[in-house]
PDB file of N, CA and C in Angstrom:
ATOM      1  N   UNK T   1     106.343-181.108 -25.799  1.00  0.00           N
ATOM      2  CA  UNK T   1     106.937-181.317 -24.483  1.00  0.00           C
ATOM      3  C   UNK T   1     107.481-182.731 -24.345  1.00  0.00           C
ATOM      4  N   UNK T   2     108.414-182.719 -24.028  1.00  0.00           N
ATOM      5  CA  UNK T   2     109.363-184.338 -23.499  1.00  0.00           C
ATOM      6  C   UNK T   2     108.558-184.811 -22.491  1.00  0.00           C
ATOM      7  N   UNK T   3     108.436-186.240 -22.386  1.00  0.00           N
ATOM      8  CA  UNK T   3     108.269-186.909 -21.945  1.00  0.00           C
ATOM      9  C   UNK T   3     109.096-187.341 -20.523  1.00  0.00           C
ATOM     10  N   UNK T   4     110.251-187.371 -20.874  1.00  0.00           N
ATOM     11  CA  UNK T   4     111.342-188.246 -20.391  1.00  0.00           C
ATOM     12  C   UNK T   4     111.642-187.390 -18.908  1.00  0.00           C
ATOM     13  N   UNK T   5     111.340-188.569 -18.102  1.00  0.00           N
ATOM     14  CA  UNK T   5     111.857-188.017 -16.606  1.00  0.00           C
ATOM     15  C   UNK T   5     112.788-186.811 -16.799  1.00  0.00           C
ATOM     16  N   UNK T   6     113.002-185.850 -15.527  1.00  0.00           N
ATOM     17  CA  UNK T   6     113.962-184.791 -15.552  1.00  0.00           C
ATOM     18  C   UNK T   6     114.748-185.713 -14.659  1.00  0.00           C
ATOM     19  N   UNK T   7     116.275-185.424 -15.214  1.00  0.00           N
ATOM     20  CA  UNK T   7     117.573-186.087 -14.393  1.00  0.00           C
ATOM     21  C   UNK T   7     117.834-184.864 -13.644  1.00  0.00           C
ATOM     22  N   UNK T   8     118.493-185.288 -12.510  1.00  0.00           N
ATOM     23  CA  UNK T   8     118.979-184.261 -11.180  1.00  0.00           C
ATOM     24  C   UNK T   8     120.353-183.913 -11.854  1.00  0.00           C
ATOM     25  N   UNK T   9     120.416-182.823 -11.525  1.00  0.00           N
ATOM     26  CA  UNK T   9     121.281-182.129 -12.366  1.00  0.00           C
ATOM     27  C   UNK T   9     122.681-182.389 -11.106  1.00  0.00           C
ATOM     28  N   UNK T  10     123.569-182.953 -11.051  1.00  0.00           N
ATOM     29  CA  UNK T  10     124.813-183.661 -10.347  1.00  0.00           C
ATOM     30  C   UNK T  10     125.802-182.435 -10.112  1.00  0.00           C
ATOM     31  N   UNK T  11     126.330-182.527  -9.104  1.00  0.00           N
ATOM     32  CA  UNK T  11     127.120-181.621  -8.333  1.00  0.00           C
ATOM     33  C   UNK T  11     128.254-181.385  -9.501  1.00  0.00           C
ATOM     34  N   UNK T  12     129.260-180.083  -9.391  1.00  0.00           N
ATOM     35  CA  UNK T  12     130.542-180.098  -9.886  1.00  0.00           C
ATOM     36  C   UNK T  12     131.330-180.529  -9.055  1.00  0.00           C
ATOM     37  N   UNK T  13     132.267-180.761  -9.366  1.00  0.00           N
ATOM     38  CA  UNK T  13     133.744-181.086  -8.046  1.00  0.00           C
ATOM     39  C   UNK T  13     133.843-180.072  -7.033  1.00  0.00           C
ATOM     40  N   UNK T  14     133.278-178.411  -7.494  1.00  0.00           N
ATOM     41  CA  UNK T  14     133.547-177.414  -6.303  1.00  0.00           C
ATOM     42  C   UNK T  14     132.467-177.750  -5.414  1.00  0.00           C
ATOM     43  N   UNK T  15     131.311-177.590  -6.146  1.00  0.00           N
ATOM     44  CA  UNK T  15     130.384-178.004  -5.430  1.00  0.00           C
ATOM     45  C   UNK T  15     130.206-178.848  -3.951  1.00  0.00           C
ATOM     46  N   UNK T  16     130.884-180.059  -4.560  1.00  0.00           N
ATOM     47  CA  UNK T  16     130.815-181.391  -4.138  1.00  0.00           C
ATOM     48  C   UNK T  16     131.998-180.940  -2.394  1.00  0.00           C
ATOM     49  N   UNK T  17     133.025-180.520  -2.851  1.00  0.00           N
ATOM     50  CA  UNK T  17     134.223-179.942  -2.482  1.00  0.00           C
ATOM     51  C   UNK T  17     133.080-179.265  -0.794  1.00  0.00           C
ATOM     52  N   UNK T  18     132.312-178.676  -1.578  1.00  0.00           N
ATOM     53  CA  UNK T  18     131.455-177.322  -0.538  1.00  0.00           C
ATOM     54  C   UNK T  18     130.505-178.271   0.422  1.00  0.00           C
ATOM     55  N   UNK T  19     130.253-179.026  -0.278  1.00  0.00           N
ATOM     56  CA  UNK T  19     129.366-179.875   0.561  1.00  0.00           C
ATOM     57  C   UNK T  19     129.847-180.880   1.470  1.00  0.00           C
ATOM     58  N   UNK T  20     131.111-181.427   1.157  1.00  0.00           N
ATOM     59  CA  UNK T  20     132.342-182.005   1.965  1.00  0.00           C
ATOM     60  C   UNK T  20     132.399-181.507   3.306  1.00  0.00           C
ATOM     61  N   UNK T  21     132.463-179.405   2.679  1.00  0.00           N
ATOM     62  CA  UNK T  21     133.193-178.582   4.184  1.00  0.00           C
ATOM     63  C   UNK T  21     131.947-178.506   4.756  1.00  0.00           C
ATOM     64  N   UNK T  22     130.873-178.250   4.399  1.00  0.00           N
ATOM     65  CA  UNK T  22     129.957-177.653   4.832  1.00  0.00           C
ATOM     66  C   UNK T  22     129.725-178.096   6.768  1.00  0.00           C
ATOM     67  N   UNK T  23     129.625-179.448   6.785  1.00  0.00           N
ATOM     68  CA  UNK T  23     129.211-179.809   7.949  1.00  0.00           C
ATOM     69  C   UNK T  23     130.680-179.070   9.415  1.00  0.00           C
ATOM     70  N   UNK T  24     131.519-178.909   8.518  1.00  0.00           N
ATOM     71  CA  UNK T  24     132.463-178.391   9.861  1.00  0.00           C
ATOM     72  C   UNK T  24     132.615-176.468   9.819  1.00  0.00           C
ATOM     73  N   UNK T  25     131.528-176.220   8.807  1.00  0.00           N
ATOM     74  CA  UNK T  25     131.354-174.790   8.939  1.00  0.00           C
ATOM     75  C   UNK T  25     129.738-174.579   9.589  1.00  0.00           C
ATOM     76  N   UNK T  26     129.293-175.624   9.442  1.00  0.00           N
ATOM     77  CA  UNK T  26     127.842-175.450  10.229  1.00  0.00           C
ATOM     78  C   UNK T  26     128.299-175.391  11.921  1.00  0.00           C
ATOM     79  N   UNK T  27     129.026-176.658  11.868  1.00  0.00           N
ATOM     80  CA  UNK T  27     129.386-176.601  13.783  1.00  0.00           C
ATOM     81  C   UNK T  27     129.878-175.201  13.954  1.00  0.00           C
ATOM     82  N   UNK T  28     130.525-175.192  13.272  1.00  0.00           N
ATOM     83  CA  UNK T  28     131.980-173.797  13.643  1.00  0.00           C
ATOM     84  C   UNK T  28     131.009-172.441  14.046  1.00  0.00           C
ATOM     85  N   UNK T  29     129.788-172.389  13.213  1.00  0.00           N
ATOM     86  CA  UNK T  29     128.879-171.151  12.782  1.00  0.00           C
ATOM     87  C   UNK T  29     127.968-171.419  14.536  1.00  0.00           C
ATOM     88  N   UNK T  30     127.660-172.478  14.512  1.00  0.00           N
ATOM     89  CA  UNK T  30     126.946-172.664  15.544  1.00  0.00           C
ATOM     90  C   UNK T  30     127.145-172.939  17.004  1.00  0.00           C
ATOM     91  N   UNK T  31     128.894-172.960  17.419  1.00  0.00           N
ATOM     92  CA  UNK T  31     129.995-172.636  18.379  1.00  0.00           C
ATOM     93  C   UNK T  31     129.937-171.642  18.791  1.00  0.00           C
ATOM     94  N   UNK T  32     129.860-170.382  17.549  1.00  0.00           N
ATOM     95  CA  UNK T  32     129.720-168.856  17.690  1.00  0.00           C
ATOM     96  C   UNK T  32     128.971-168.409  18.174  1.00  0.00           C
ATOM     97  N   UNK T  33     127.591-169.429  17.299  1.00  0.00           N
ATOM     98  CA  UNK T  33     126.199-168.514  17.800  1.00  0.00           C
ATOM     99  C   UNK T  33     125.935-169.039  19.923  1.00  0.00           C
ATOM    100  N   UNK T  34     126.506-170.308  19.947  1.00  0.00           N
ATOM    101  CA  UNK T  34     126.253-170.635  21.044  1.00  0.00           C
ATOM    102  C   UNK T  34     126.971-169.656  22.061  1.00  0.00           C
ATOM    103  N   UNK T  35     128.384-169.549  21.972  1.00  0.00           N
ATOM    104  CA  UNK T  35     129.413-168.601  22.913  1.00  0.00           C
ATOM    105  C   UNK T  35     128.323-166.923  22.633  1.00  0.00           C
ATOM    106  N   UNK T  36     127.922-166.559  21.869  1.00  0.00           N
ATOM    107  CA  UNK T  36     127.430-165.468  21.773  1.00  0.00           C
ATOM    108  C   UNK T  36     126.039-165.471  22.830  1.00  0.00           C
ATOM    109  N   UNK T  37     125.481-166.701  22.654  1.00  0.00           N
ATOM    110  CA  UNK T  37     124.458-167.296  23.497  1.00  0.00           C
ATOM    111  C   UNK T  37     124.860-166.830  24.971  1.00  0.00           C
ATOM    112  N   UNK T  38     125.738-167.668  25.137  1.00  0.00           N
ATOM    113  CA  UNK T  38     125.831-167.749  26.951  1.00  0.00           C
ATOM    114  C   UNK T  38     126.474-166.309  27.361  1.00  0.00           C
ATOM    115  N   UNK T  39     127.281-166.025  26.159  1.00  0.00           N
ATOM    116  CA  UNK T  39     127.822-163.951  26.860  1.00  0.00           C
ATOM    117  C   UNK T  39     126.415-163.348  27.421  1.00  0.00           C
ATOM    118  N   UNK T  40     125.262-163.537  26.266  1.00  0.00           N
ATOM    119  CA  UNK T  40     124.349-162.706  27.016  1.00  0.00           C
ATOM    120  C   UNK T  40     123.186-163.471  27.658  1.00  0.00           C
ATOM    121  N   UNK T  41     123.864-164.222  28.057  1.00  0.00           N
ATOM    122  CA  UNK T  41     123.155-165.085  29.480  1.00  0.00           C
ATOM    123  C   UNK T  41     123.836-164.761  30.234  1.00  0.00           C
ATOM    124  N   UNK T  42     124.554-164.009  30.486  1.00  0.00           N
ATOM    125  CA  UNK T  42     125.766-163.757  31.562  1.00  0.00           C
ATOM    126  C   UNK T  42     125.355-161.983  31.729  1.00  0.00           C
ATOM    127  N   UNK T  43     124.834-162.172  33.218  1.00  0.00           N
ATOM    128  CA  UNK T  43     123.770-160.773  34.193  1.00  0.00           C
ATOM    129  C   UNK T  43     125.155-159.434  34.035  1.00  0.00           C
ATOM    130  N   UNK T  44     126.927-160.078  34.012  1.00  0.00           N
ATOM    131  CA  UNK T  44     127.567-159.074  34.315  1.00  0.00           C
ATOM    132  C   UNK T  44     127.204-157.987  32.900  1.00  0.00           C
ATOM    133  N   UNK T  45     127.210-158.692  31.920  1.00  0.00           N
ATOM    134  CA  UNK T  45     127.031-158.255  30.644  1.00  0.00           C
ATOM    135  C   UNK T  45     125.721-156.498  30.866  1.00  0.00           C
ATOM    136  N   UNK T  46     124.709-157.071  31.280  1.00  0.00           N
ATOM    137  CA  UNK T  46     124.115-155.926  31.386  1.00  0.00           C
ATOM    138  C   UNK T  46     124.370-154.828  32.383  1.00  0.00           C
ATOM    139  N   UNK T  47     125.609-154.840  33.432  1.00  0.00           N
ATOM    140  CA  UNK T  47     126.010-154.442  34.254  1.00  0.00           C
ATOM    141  C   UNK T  47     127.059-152.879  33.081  1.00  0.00           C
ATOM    142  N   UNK T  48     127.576-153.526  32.296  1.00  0.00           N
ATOM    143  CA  UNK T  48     128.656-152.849  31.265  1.00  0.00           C
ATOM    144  C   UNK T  48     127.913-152.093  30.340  1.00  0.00           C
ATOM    145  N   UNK T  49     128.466-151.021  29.543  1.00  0.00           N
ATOM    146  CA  UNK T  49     127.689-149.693  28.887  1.00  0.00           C
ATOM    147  C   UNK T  49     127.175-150.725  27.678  1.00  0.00           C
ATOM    148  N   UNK T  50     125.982-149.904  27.629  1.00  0.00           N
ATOM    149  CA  UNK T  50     124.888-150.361  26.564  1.00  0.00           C
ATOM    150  C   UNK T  50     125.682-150.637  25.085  1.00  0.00           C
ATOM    151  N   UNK T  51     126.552-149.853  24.931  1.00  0.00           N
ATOM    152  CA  UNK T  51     127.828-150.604  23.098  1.00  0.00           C
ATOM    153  C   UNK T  51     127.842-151.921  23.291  1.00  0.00           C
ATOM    154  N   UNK T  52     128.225-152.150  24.332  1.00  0.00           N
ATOM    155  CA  UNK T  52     128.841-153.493  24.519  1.00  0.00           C
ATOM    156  C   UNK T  52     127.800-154.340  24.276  1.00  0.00           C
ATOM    157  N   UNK T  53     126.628-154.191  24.901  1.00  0.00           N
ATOM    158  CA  UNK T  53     125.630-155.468  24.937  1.00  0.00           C
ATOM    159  C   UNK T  53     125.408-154.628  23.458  1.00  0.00           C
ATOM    160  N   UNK T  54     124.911-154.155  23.005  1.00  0.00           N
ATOM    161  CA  UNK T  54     124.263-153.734  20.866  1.00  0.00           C
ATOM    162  C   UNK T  54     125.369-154.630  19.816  1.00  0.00           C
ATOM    163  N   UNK T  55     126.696-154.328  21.002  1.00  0.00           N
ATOM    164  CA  UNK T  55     127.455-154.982  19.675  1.00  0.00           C
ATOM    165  C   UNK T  55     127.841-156.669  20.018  1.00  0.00           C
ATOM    166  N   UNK T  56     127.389-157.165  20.996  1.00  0.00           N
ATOM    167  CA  UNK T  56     127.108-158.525  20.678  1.00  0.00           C
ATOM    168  C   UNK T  56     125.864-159.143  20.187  1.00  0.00           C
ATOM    169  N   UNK T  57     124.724-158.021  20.225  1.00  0.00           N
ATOM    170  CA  UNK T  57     123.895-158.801  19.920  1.00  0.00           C
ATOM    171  C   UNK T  57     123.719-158.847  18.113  1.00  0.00           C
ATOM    172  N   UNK T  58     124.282-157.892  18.095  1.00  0.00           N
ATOM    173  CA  UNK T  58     124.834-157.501  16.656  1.00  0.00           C
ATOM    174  C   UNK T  58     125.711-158.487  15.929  1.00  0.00           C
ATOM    175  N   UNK T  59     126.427-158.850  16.378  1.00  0.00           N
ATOM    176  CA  UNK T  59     127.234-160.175  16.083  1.00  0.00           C
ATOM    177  C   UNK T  59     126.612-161.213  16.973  1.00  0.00           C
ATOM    178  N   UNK T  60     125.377-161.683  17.046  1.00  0.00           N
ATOM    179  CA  UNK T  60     124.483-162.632  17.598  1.00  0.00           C
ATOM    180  C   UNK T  60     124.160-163.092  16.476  1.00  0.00           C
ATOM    181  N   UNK T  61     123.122-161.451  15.614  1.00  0.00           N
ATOM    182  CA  UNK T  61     122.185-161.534  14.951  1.00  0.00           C
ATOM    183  C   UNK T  61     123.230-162.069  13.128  1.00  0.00           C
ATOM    184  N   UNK T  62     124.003-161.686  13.114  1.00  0.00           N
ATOM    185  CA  UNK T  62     125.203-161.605  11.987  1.00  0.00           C
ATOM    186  C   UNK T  62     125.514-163.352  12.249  1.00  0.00           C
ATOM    187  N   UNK T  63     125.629-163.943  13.104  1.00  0.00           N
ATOM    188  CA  UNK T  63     126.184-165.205  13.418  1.00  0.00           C
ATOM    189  C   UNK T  63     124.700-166.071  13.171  1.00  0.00           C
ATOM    190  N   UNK T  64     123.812-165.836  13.629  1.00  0.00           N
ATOM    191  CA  UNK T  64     122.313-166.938  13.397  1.00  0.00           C
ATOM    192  C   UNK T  64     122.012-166.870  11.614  1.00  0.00           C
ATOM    193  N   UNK T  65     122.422-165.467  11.500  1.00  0.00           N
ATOM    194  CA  UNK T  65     122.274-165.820   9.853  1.00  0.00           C
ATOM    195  C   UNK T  65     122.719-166.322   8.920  1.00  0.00           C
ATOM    196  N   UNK T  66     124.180-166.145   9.641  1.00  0.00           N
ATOM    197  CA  UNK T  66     125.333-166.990   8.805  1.00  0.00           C
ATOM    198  C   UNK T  66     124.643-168.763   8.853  1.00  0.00           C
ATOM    199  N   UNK T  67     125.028-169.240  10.262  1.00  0.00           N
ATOM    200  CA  UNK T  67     124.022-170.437  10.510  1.00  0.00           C
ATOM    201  C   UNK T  67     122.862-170.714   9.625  1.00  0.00           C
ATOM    202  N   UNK T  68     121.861-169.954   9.187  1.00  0.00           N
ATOM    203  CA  UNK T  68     120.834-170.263   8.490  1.00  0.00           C
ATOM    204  C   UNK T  68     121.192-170.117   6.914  1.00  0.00           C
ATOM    205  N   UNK T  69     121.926-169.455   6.830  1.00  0.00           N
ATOM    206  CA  UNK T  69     122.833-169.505   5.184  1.00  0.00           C
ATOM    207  C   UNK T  69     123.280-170.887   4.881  1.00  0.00           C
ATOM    208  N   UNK T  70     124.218-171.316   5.688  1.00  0.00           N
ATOM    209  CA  UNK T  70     125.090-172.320   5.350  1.00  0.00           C
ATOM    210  C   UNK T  70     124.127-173.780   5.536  1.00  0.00           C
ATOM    211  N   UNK T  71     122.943-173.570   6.748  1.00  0.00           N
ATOM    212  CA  UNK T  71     122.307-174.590   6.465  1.00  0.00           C
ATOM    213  C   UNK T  71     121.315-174.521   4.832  1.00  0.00           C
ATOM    214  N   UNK T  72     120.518-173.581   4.812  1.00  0.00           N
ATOM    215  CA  UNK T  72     119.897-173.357   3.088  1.00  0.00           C
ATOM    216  C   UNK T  72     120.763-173.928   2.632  1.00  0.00           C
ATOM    217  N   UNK T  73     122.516-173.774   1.568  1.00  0.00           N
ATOM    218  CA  UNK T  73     123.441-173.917   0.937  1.00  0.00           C
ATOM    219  C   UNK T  73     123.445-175.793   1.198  1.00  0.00           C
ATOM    220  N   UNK T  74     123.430-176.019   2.384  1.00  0.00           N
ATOM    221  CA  UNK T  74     123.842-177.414   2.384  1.00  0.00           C
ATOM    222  C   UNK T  74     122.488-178.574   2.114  1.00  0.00           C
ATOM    223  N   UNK T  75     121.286-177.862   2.200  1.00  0.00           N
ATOM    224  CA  UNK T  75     119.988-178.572   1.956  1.00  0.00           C
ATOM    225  C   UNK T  75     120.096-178.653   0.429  1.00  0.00           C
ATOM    226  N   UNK T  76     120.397-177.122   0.061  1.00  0.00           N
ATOM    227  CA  UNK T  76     120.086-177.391  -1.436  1.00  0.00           C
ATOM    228  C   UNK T  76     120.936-178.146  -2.162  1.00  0.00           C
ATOM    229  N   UNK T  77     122.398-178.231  -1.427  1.00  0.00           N
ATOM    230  CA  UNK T  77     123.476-179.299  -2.358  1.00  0.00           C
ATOM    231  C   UNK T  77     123.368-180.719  -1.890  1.00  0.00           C
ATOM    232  N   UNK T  78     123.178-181.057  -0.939  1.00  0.00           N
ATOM    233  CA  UNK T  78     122.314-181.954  -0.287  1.00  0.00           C
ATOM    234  C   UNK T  78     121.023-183.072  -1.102  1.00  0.00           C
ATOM    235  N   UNK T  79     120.348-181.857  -1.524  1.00  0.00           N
ATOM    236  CA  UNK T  79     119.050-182.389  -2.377  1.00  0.00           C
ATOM    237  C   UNK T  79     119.594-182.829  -3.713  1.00  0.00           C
ATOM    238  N   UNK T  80     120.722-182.096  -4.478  1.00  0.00           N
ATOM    239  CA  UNK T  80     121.739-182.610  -5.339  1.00  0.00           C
ATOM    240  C   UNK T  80     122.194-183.243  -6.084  1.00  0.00           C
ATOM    241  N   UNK T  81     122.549-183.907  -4.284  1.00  0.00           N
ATOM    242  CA  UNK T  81     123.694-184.996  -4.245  1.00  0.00           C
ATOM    243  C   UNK T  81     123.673-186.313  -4.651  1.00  0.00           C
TER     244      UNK T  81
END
């Protein structure tokens, strides 16, 4: 077995590229999840047929994950860097 410290294995250029965008796809992801937020904070919403409220919360639940994707992706290129 080696001895010799392990070196951090250094971004590629795409990589690097991804980690650049990342912070204006985190806001962007989390704009969504917020506007999705306040629709169903909004009383008219449950007033309208039950599709309507399933399929935002549906694209609630599709939008917080995206959010938690892109943050994982940016910790781990992050740690990297």
């Amino acid at each position: 077995p080696s001895t010799a410290p392990e070196r951090k294995k250094r971004l590629s250029p795409w990589e690097q590229s991804e980690l650049d965008a990342l912070p204006d796809l985190i806001a962007s992801a989390e704009a969504e999840l917020a506007a999705l937020d306040a629709t169903l904070a909004d009383p008219k919403l449950y007033a309208r047929p039950v599709d309507e409220l399933r399929r935002i919360q549906s694209q609630r639940e599709g939008a917080e994950r995206r959010v938690s994707a892109l943050l994982a992706r940016w910790e781990e290129l992050e740690a990297r860097a």
